Amino acid sequence: MGTVTVQLLPLAIVVGLFALFILSGLRTRKRHVSEYKFAGGYTSRVGIGAAIASNWMSAASFLGLAGMFYLKGYFAMAFVVGWTGGYVLLLVLMASQIRRFGKYTAPDFVAFRYESEVARTLAAVIAIAISVIYSVAQFRGIALLVSWLFGIDYTPAVILGASLVVSFVIISGTLGVARNQKLHYFVLIIAFIVPLMLLTRKLGYFWLLPQFGYGTAIVDLQQQFGFAWPQAFSGTSLFAWLALCFTLMFGTAGLPHVLSRFYMVPGIRDARWGLVWGLFFIALIYWSAPAYAVLARLFEASAGIPYDPSNLAAADTIILSAATNGGLPLWMTGLLVAGGMIAAFSTVAGLMLSGAASFSYDIYPRLLRPGASESDKVYAGKSFFLVLALAAMVLALQPTQMMIAEIAALAFALAGNTIFPAFLLGIWWGRANSTGVITGMLLGISITSAPLLLGDSVPLIATLLPATSSAFLGAPLVILTMMAVSLLTAPPSQKIRSFLTRQVHDCEEE
Amino acid sequence: MLKYDQDDVNVFRCTGPRKRPAIRIITLVLAAWLLAVVGSQGAVYFLEYTRQGTQLAQYTFFNLPISYWLTGHFLPLWFILLCVVFNLWMDRHAGGTPDGALRFRVRGDTDKEK
């Protein structure tokens, strides 16, 4: 290993911002902090929106999207559309209704609606798998940033990053810190937009709205350096684009930690309007991310750096490359690194705690140790948190040909193939029953894993069900299977059907 | 069995004066959502791969090539707009009264709440 060069100023900014969050959390901590760590700060619909956006922003959004655009050009727009369009599904089909169930986790919802402990366990296992896969993407992002900060290789950076995440969660938990999510989003958006504005200004483009200003850079790249990203659908098909886009949409409406957000908001109307604000705040980042990729390539081309699409790690840190090649001051690059670290840390902490809660609440006391006391469950949750962190770390150490956004998309595919159909039919079709949902979720798991296990040997599977995009065909298939199996087996109880009719949908009998 | 059918929630066979218009707005929003996503990509395909389209693709909108603007900018904006329309409709029809929010309070687990 070469000489270790620590980036002291950026490191100080990262540490300073984390300290600010902890202090701010200590100041604003509530007496009744939610067990699932989503409480605090719901003072307005804008505040709810900021909390939704802050909860959503991860390394995949902060680092991965720009990296995808840098490598794949127009194809990366499927991420922008998929990660925003899913919120429409969430709003019109689920946000109001799941709130009325009064259940706080996805497995809890599934168990109550389908009156099945087997379905609960399956949903809990899926929620844990989603947490781990999504966390692997975050660990990869954290490791790349830690590697840049400390000047170390990827492998020690993963281990150091994982240790930092565990320490962060322990410190936050010990101090009872609830995240101040408005401040969190505010810092994230500043850290992302301000360096971009400065870069755009340096190049003489329309810097006040760099989200539009980068269009000129695309033209300049083509005219001055003869560089252009492939035309839309030239390197890939329209089917592949739509498959990825719809998988991300279905996954958005099926991710347990996203759905959890709507159980916690005080009122339904606030939840609905908060979601709109959240979508706007998320879109602000997604409108900006491609600009980083375009400017980074322009700086590279100006400096005579060749385009290397095989270097995935470099693509995943393209926003840092844009900042350094663009000559931004080191503290500004530090701000970008801090933003990426904050996004990844908070997401991974939320995911791990959500996964640990699924184990300690839905699996441990029901399957492994019936009659476990509250303190047993707490210990089980804490122990499982460490197991999850270890699993995600080990997986992040494995060599992969997937980028951060693609690993995250895998989690979306699993959620889209399993939790999304279970919630959709659970809310909108009273006839859906436990046998149907269990069959559906098992089929969803099979569909998600098929391209990973059989994709190389059966090309048709890889074509129709790409690993990151399997829910496009998978989710409708699961829904149809759930319907067929439900119709062939006994209907759910009168109690749950009446609950759906009268308390979830406010339907009146004719 | 008849009793079961009447009680059953079914999106294609919804009853009740409040529910039917709600289903209608949800269907309209989803149709607009689907049409925008698929239609925009059809338009991008047209711009890239037809002779007439290639000429149109030379133009830019807010500095951006039309295909980038249409997909990367317009669609997220369209989704926000759809959500606003849906919420306005819901506020007016489903929760128009001052206590509309209270009507939607969690009722699923009332025993636990108490």
XYZ file of C-alpha atoms in Angstrom:
624
model
C 0.000 0.000 0.000
C 1.298 3.465 -0.812
C 1.588 6.464 1.457
C -1.551 7.214 3.418
C -2.690 10.792 2.827
C -5.491 11.972 5.070
C -7.600 14.826 3.723
C -7.594 16.798 6.968
C -9.822 19.723 6.056
C -12.599 17.608 4.454
C -12.339 15.191 7.391
C -12.785 18.076 9.825
C -15.884 19.192 7.896
C -17.337 15.673 7.988
C -16.687 15.338 11.730
C -18.019 18.838 12.375
C -21.276 18.185 10.534
C -21.849 14.879 12.302
C -21.209 16.630 15.626
C -23.703 19.308 14.606
C -26.357 16.664 13.913
C -25.776 14.938 17.227
C -25.941 18.224 19.137
C -29.004 19.313 17.218
C -30.625 15.936 17.859
C -29.864 16.255 21.568
C -31.457 19.689 21.679
C -34.603 18.671 19.867
C -35.031 15.190 21.267
C -38.520 14.337 22.302
C -39.677 12.607 25.386
C -41.397 9.969 23.295
C -38.914 8.964 20.678
C -40.264 6.334 18.325
C -38.887 2.854 18.703
C -38.209 2.855 14.995
C -36.320 6.114 15.035
C -38.504 8.124 12.731
C -39.807 10.559 15.286
C -39.227 14.234 15.701
C -39.645 17.528 13.952
C -43.037 17.277 12.273
C -43.910 20.926 12.592
C -45.285 21.506 9.104
C -45.986 19.841 5.812
C -42.727 21.260 4.477
C -41.046 19.692 7.496
C -42.668 16.348 6.738
C -41.504 16.698 3.136
C -37.951 17.439 4.263
C -38.108 14.382 6.529
C -39.343 12.199 3.637
C -36.574 13.510 1.381
C -33.918 13.175 4.062
C -35.053 9.617 4.756
C -34.908 8.853 1.026
C -31.543 10.414 0.187
C -28.875 7.761 0.199
C -25.486 7.152 -1.365
C -27.367 5.875 -4.415
C -29.001 9.279 -4.885
C -26.099 11.430 -3.768
C -23.255 9.595 -5.513
C -24.727 6.799 -7.601
C -27.063 8.699 -9.892
C -24.369 11.040 -11.208
C -22.114 8.013 -11.655
C -24.779 6.153 -13.621
C -25.291 9.149 -15.876
C -21.539 9.481 -16.413
C -21.344 5.871 -17.593
C -24.679 5.325 -19.287
C -25.962 8.745 -20.323
C -29.669 8.784 -21.137
C -30.239 5.310 -19.677
C -29.626 6.770 -16.188
C -32.730 8.902 -16.653
C -34.683 5.708 -15.852
C -33.432 6.164 -12.271
C -34.628 9.785 -12.172
C -38.086 8.845 -13.460
C -38.342 5.613 -11.449
C -37.308 7.140 -8.156
C -39.729 10.044 -8.514
C -42.649 8.338 -10.283
C -42.943 5.736 -7.548
C -44.165 8.447 -5.202
C -47.283 8.903 -7.363
C -48.123 5.238 -6.800
C -47.384 5.630 -3.122
C -49.630 8.681 -2.799
C -52.701 7.556 -4.714
C -52.684 3.872 -3.825
C -51.174 3.553 -0.381
C -50.273 6.625 1.682
C -53.747 7.302 3.071
C -54.833 3.712 3.344
C -51.875 2.188 5.166
C -52.137 4.957 7.742
C -55.621 3.684 8.613
C -54.356 0.202 9.373
C -52.464 1.591 12.358
C -49.570 -0.818 11.891
C -46.013 0.362 12.232
C -43.939 -2.051 10.178
C -44.448 -3.862 6.876
C -44.506 -7.333 8.516
C -47.027 -6.045 11.063
C -49.239 -4.810 8.244
C -48.985 -8.091 6.358
C -49.736 -10.146 9.492
C -52.772 -8.050 10.372
C -54.241 -7.790 6.878
C -53.674 -11.412 5.894
C -54.195 -12.826 9.402
C -51.159 -15.033 9.044
C -48.039 -15.424 11.134
C -46.332 -17.274 8.267
C -46.936 -14.254 6.037
C -45.548 -12.020 8.802
C -42.369 -14.089 9.064
C -41.916 -14.110 5.304
C -42.446 -10.349 5.118
C -39.944 -9.881 7.969
C -37.335 -12.007 6.180
C -37.897 -10.003 2.994
C -37.652 -6.716 4.905
C -34.348 -7.883 6.392
C -33.046 -8.956 2.961
C -34.001 -5.559 1.516
C -32.205 -3.846 4.405
C -29.049 -5.850 3.793
C -28.992 -5.361 -0.002
C -29.712 -1.653 0.287
C -27.073 -1.345 3.003
C -24.467 -3.007 0.777
C -24.960 -0.144 -1.695
C -24.546 2.362 1.134
C -21.439 0.596 2.480
C -19.908 0.726 -0.970
C -20.571 4.462 -1.137
C -19.227 5.014 2.376
C -16.114 2.985 1.572
C -15.375 5.025 -1.556
C -15.672 8.240 0.425
C -13.639 6.900 3.365
C -11.042 5.713 0.883
C -10.783 9.242 -0.539
C -10.769 10.878 2.909
C -8.105 8.671 4.460
C -6.187 7.754 1.320
C -6.610 4.031 1.934
C -7.607 1.099 -0.279
C -11.179 -0.058 -0.773
C -11.036 -3.124 1.522
C -9.789 -1.342 4.687
C -12.119 1.508 3.799
C -15.125 -0.853 3.901
C -14.068 -2.136 7.323
C -13.396 1.362 8.660
C -16.656 2.641 7.169
C -18.654 -0.206 8.727
C -17.049 0.473 12.111
C -17.925 4.144 11.804
C -21.543 3.313 10.962
C -21.871 1.000 13.961
C -20.251 3.610 16.215
C -22.565 6.306 14.843
C -25.666 4.231 15.567
C -24.416 3.298 19.051
C -23.594 6.909 19.925
C -26.922 8.148 18.555
C -28.790 5.386 20.350
C -26.954 5.869 23.636
C -27.624 9.583 23.612
C -31.216 9.069 22.498
C -30.672 11.320 19.522
C -33.581 11.664 17.131
C -32.389 13.067 13.834
C -33.359 16.631 13.108
C -34.471 15.787 9.604
C -35.158 19.287 8.368
C -31.612 20.335 9.220
C -30.452 17.090 7.701
C -32.118 17.749 4.349
C -31.035 21.396 4.408
C -27.381 20.382 4.795
C -27.699 17.704 2.118
C -29.175 20.025 -0.479
C -26.655 22.794 0.283
C -23.791 20.305 0.074
C -25.056 19.071 -3.286
C -26.213 22.251 -5.034
C -23.708 24.928 -3.971
C -20.595 23.189 -5.397
C -22.560 22.535 -8.579
C -23.471 26.214 -8.893
C -19.842 27.200 -8.445
C -18.687 24.688 -11.050
C -21.286 25.900 -13.535
C -20.297 29.494 -12.879
C -16.629 28.712 -13.461
C -17.508 27.409 -16.892
C -19.629 30.445 -17.671
C -22.915 28.583 -17.939
C -26.252 29.557 -16.406
C -25.157 29.000 -12.822
C -28.245 30.209 -10.973
C -30.079 27.095 -12.135
C -27.331 24.597 -12.906
C -30.044 21.973 -13.411
C -30.675 23.684 -16.765
C -27.231 25.177 -17.314
C -25.548 21.852 -18.038
C -27.372 21.565 -21.364
C -24.802 23.893 -22.922
C -22.030 21.694 -21.546
C -23.471 18.692 -23.414
C -23.302 20.683 -26.655
C -19.777 21.946 -25.863
C -18.586 18.423 -25.118
C -19.802 17.331 -28.518
C -18.541 20.312 -30.492
C -15.176 20.891 -28.788
C -14.157 17.374 -27.814
C -16.278 15.167 -30.047
C -17.674 13.391 -27.010
C -21.311 12.388 -26.813
C -23.146 9.836 -24.752
C -24.867 7.147 -26.803
C -28.270 8.024 -28.182
C -31.256 6.941 -26.136
C -31.993 3.245 -26.640
C -28.976 2.718 -28.881
C -26.892 0.697 -26.424
C -29.947 -0.725 -24.745
C -33.572 -1.361 -25.620
C -36.727 0.566 -24.838
C -37.837 -2.529 -22.894
C -34.716 -2.398 -20.686
C -35.306 1.288 -19.973
C -38.973 0.819 -19.104
C -38.227 -2.345 -17.087
C -35.739 -0.480 -14.889
C -37.983 2.559 -14.573
C -41.079 0.610 -13.520
C -39.088 -1.663 -11.212
C -37.832 1.389 -9.358
C -41.367 2.767 -9.203
C -42.870 -0.456 -7.844
C -39.936 -0.787 -5.465
C -40.389 2.753 -4.169
C -43.970 1.882 -3.272
C -42.799 -1.323 -1.606
C -39.713 -0.383 0.406
C -40.503 -0.993 4.090
C -38.550 2.005 5.369
C -40.331 4.297 2.899
C -43.765 2.910 3.755
C -42.984 3.310 7.466
C -42.829 7.047 6.963
C -46.592 7.208 6.457
C -47.459 5.336 9.641
C -45.784 8.024 11.710
C -47.212 11.261 10.355
C -49.839 12.816 12.639
C -52.600 13.298 10.031
C -53.475 11.887 6.652
C -53.809 15.254 4.975
C -50.411 16.269 6.321
C -48.990 12.978 5.041
C -50.363 13.587 1.551
C -49.072 17.153 1.269
C -45.832 16.230 2.979
C -45.299 13.644 0.277
C -45.662 16.312 -2.425
C -43.051 18.474 -0.716
C -40.866 15.433 -0.261
C -41.123 14.625 -3.956
C -40.158 18.198 -4.834
C -37.141 18.085 -2.509
C -36.074 14.741 -3.967
C -36.529 16.030 -7.508
C -34.224 18.970 -6.702
C -31.378 16.500 -6.217
C -32.312 14.385 -9.242
C -32.562 17.402 -11.534
C -29.042 18.297 -10.458
C -27.230 14.942 -10.450
C -26.793 14.591 -14.250
C -25.174 18.031 -14.285
C -22.304 16.725 -12.150
C -21.665 13.910 -14.631
C -21.659 16.246 -17.632
C -19.405 18.824 -15.976
C -17.044 16.119 -14.704
C -16.648 14.757 -18.226
C -16.094 18.268 -19.578
C -13.333 18.919 -17.040
C -11.773 15.553 -17.844
C -11.903 16.226 -21.578
C -10.362 19.681 -21.061
C -7.524 18.110 -19.065
C -7.033 15.380 -21.659
C -8.170 12.616 -19.298
C -9.558 9.746 -21.376
C -13.058 8.396 -20.806
C -12.816 5.071 -18.970
C -16.201 3.352 -18.642
C -14.617 0.273 -17.038
C -13.665 2.117 -13.837
C -16.885 1.767 -11.822
C -15.427 3.159 -8.594
C -14.294 6.307 -10.378
C -17.764 6.699 -11.883
C -19.397 6.299 -8.467
C -17.290 9.174 -7.124
C -17.704 11.331 -10.198
C -19.099 14.223 -8.169
C -15.772 14.387 -6.295
C -13.905 14.180 -9.574
C -15.966 17.115 -10.895
C -15.132 19.138 -7.791
C -11.402 18.393 -7.813
C -10.864 18.659 -11.575
C -13.013 21.776 -11.602
C -10.640 23.435 -9.158
C -13.083 23.949 -6.307
C -11.513 24.763 -2.938
C -10.788 21.738 -0.778
C -13.362 22.722 1.826
C -16.039 22.662 -0.870
C -15.056 19.132 -1.854
C -15.155 18.317 1.862
C -18.723 19.579 1.951
C -19.627 17.215 -0.890
C -17.961 14.289 0.898
C -19.778 15.212 4.105
C -23.095 15.290 2.230
C -22.457 11.851 0.769
C -21.402 10.450 4.134
C -24.452 11.909 5.886
C -26.811 10.548 3.217
C -25.269 7.072 3.382
C -24.907 6.939 7.182
C -28.447 7.992 7.941
C -29.886 5.617 5.351
C -27.845 2.670 6.518
C -28.651 3.419 10.169
C -32.382 3.571 9.386
C -32.234 0.387 7.309
C -30.270 -1.552 9.914
C -32.559 -0.470 12.727
C -35.587 -1.336 10.611
C -34.113 -4.768 9.832
C -33.196 -5.319 13.487
C -36.728 -4.320 14.525
C -38.159 -6.859 12.061
C -36.048 -9.543 13.730
C -36.589 -8.542 17.347
C -40.330 -7.931 16.956
C -41.514 -10.226 14.162
C -39.185 -13.229 14.277
C -37.406 -13.594 17.618
C -40.361 -13.561 20.070
C -42.698 -15.440 17.722
C -40.463 -18.150 16.300
C -37.238 -18.409 18.261
C -38.177 -17.539 21.819
C -41.884 -17.290 22.591
C -42.451 -15.429 25.819
C -39.320 -13.331 25.471
C -39.324 -10.296 27.739
C -38.999 -6.730 26.471
C -35.344 -6.590 27.504
C -34.697 -9.890 25.683
C -36.155 -8.343 22.549
C -33.996 -5.256 22.951
C -30.870 -7.401 23.284
C -31.955 -9.530 20.311
C -32.454 -6.357 18.256
C -29.049 -4.972 19.206
C -27.288 -8.262 18.492
C -29.059 -8.619 15.166
C -28.078 -5.078 14.246
C -24.430 -6.126 14.553
C -25.108 -9.269 12.506
C -26.730 -7.173 9.765
C -23.838 -4.710 9.744
C -21.377 -7.587 9.480
C -23.358 -9.232 6.658
C -23.582 -5.989 4.695
C -19.875 -5.351 5.238
C -18.874 -8.826 4.025
C -21.091 -8.467 0.942
C -19.688 -5.007 0.236
C -16.197 -6.521 0.264
C -17.090 -8.905 -2.558
C -15.964 -7.824 -6.015
C -18.899 -6.746 -8.151
C -19.592 -5.337 -11.559
C -22.511 -3.350 -10.199
C -22.509 0.327 -9.350
C -24.025 1.799 -6.186
C -27.292 2.686 -7.916
C -27.542 -0.770 -9.463
C -27.085 -2.541 -6.113
C -29.788 -0.309 -4.673
C -31.982 -1.172 -7.679
C -31.685 -4.821 -6.701
C -33.320 -4.000 -3.364
C -36.033 -2.117 -5.246
C -36.615 -5.166 -7.442
C -37.091 -7.381 -4.380
C -39.450 -4.866 -2.771
C -41.357 -4.432 -6.040
C -41.769 -8.177 -6.493
C -42.853 -8.943 -2.936
C -43.958 -6.150 -0.580
C -45.554 -3.975 -3.273
C -48.021 -6.641 -4.510
C -48.767 -7.677 -0.900
C -49.659 -4.104 0.057
C -51.444 -3.288 -3.191
C -53.809 -6.252 -3.094
C -54.009 -6.121 0.685
C -55.439 -2.637 0.463
C -57.432 -2.783 -2.752
C -58.773 -6.315 -3.015
C -60.668 -7.742 -0.090
C -60.525 -11.251 -1.510
C -56.716 -11.478 -1.236
C -55.897 -14.057 1.400
C -52.965 -15.495 3.305
C -52.318 -18.408 0.916
C -52.272 -15.940 -1.969
C -49.843 -13.552 -0.315
C -47.492 -16.310 0.841
C -47.414 -17.819 -2.663
C -46.988 -14.372 -4.157
C -44.096 -13.380 -1.906
C -42.328 -16.705 -2.504
C -42.773 -16.246 -6.247
C -41.480 -12.681 -5.902
C -38.334 -13.910 -4.154
C -37.835 -16.524 -6.901
C -38.287 -13.935 -9.661
C -35.790 -11.575 -8.014
C -33.169 -14.272 -7.521
C -33.691 -16.025 -10.879
C -31.558 -13.614 -12.954
C -28.795 -13.744 -10.319
C -28.751 -17.547 -10.129
C -29.780 -18.570 -13.651
C -29.147 -15.466 -15.728
C -25.842 -16.744 -17.128
C -27.132 -20.179 -18.101
C -30.594 -19.149 -19.358
C -30.239 -15.972 -21.444
C -34.011 -15.542 -21.754
C -34.246 -14.975 -17.995
C -31.540 -12.333 -18.116
C -33.360 -10.632 -21.001
C -36.892 -10.689 -19.617
C -35.992 -10.352 -15.947
C -32.797 -8.309 -15.658
C -31.448 -8.435 -12.100
C -32.047 -4.744 -11.419
C -35.299 -4.558 -13.365
C -37.188 -7.770 -12.675
C -40.286 -6.175 -11.137
C -41.510 -4.767 -14.467
C -42.759 -8.213 -15.455
C -42.352 -9.770 -12.027
C -44.775 -7.589 -10.046
C -47.724 -8.096 -12.444
C -46.973 -11.814 -12.501
C -46.946 -11.943 -8.704
C -50.191 -9.951 -8.536
C -51.919 -12.308 -10.988
C -50.634 -15.335 -9.084
C -51.818 -13.894 -5.779
C -55.253 -13.308 -7.281
C -55.488 -16.784 -8.796
C -54.356 -18.550 -5.613
C -56.649 -16.402 -3.447
C -59.647 -17.224 -5.632
C -58.864 -20.921 -5.460
C -58.608 -20.958 -1.671
C -60.776 -19.856 1.231
C -61.551 -16.119 1.497
C -60.217 -14.058 4.389
C -62.345 -13.641 7.510
C -65.424 -11.462 7.611
C -63.705 -9.336 10.264
C -60.846 -8.222 8.042
C -63.133 -7.684 5.036
C -65.406 -5.476 7.094
C -62.382 -3.616 8.434
C -61.191 -2.952 4.885
C -64.606 -1.840 3.702
C -65.601 0.343 6.586
C -62.419 1.591 8.161
C -59.855 1.684 5.374
C -61.955 2.698 2.404
C -64.985 4.312 4.016
C -67.120 2.479 1.467
C -70.825 2.543 2.052
C -72.968 -0.425 1.317
C -75.470 -0.033 -1.463
C -71.692 -15.775 -0.381
C -73.848 -12.827 -1.406
C -73.033 -11.120 1.865
C -69.364 -11.698 1.220
C -69.524 -10.104 -2.226
C -71.281 -7.027 -0.947
C -68.745 -6.507 1.808
C -65.735 -7.116 -0.338
C -63.461 -4.236 -1.368
C -62.849 -4.532 -5.059
C -61.356 -1.750 -7.061
C -63.324 -2.795 -10.150
C -66.641 -3.058 -8.360
C -66.584 -0.302 -5.821
C -69.729 0.879 -4.160
C -70.665 3.920 -2.137
C -71.078 7.579 -3.063
C -67.713 8.633 -1.631
C -65.663 5.755 -2.912
C -66.694 5.799 -6.550
C -65.419 9.329 -7.326
C -62.246 8.559 -5.371
C -61.621 5.529 -7.569
C -62.256 7.698 -10.621
C -59.625 10.290 -9.643
C -57.141 7.563 -8.759
C -57.705 5.949 -12.169
C -57.278 9.285 -13.926
C -54.070 10.113 -12.058
C -52.632 6.669 -12.740
C -53.599 6.905 -16.417
C -51.866 10.295 -16.673
C -48.837 8.857 -14.880
C -48.587 5.832 -17.159
C -49.266 7.766 -20.336
C -46.577 10.324 -19.474
C -43.915 7.697 -18.787
C -44.614 5.487 -21.786
C -45.606 8.356 -24.092
C -42.486 10.387 -23.329
C -40.267 7.439 -24.179
C -42.213 6.899 -27.379
C -41.579 10.560 -28.169
C -37.862 10.202 -27.418
C -37.726 7.174 -29.708
C -39.427 9.243 -32.402
C -36.920 12.074 -31.920
C -33.940 9.783 -32.126
C -34.853 7.297 -34.802
C -37.090 8.911 -37.395
C -36.065 11.388 -40.046
C -38.573 14.020 -38.926
C -37.674 13.391 -35.297
C -33.947 13.769 -35.845
C -34.556 17.258 -37.176
C -36.643 18.153 -34.139
C -34.027 16.687 -31.816
C -31.579 19.411 -32.869
C -33.611 21.897 -30.874
C -33.003 22.510 -27.211
C -35.359 23.475 -24.426
C -33.982 25.479 -21.500
C -30.515 24.748 -22.930
C -31.108 20.999 -22.751
C -31.550 18.554 -25.627
C -35.280 17.899 -25.864
C -35.021 14.238 -24.902
C -33.097 15.049 -21.707
C -35.504 17.799 -20.767
C -38.574 15.704 -21.471
C -37.418 12.751 -19.386
C -35.144 14.233 -16.756
C -37.003 17.459 -16.056
C -40.545 17.333 -17.305
C -41.526 13.910 -15.953
C -40.591 14.594 -12.287
C -42.390 17.936 -12.615
C -45.410 16.160 -14.084
C -45.425 13.706 -11.155
C -45.410 16.599 -8.689
C -48.269 18.204 -10.594
C -50.277 14.976 -10.536
C -49.757 14.681 -6.786
C -50.903 18.287 -6.283
C -54.044 17.706 -8.370
C -54.806 14.520 -6.458
C -54.323 16.206 -3.101
C -56.480 19.183 -4.035
C -59.226 16.840 -5.124
C -58.926 14.786 -1.952
C -58.975 17.903 0.222
C -62.119 19.081 -1.499
C -64.004 15.817 -1.623
C -62.628 13.478 0.973
C -61.532 15.835 3.680
C -63.162 19.164 2.896
C -64.477 19.738 6.372
C -62.292 21.349 9.027
C -62.156 18.066 10.906
C -61.288 16.157 7.766
C -57.946 15.168 9.172
C -59.540 13.850 12.325
C -61.841 11.644 10.277
C -58.780 9.833 8.999
C -57.186 9.133 12.345
C -55.923 5.614 12.800
C -58.741 3.304 13.641
C -57.145 -0.003 12.886
C -56.044 -0.862 16.360
C -58.344 1.076 18.580
C -57.929 -1.178 21.583
C -54.200 -0.589 21.592
C -54.728 3.147 21.152
C -56.911 3.247 24.228
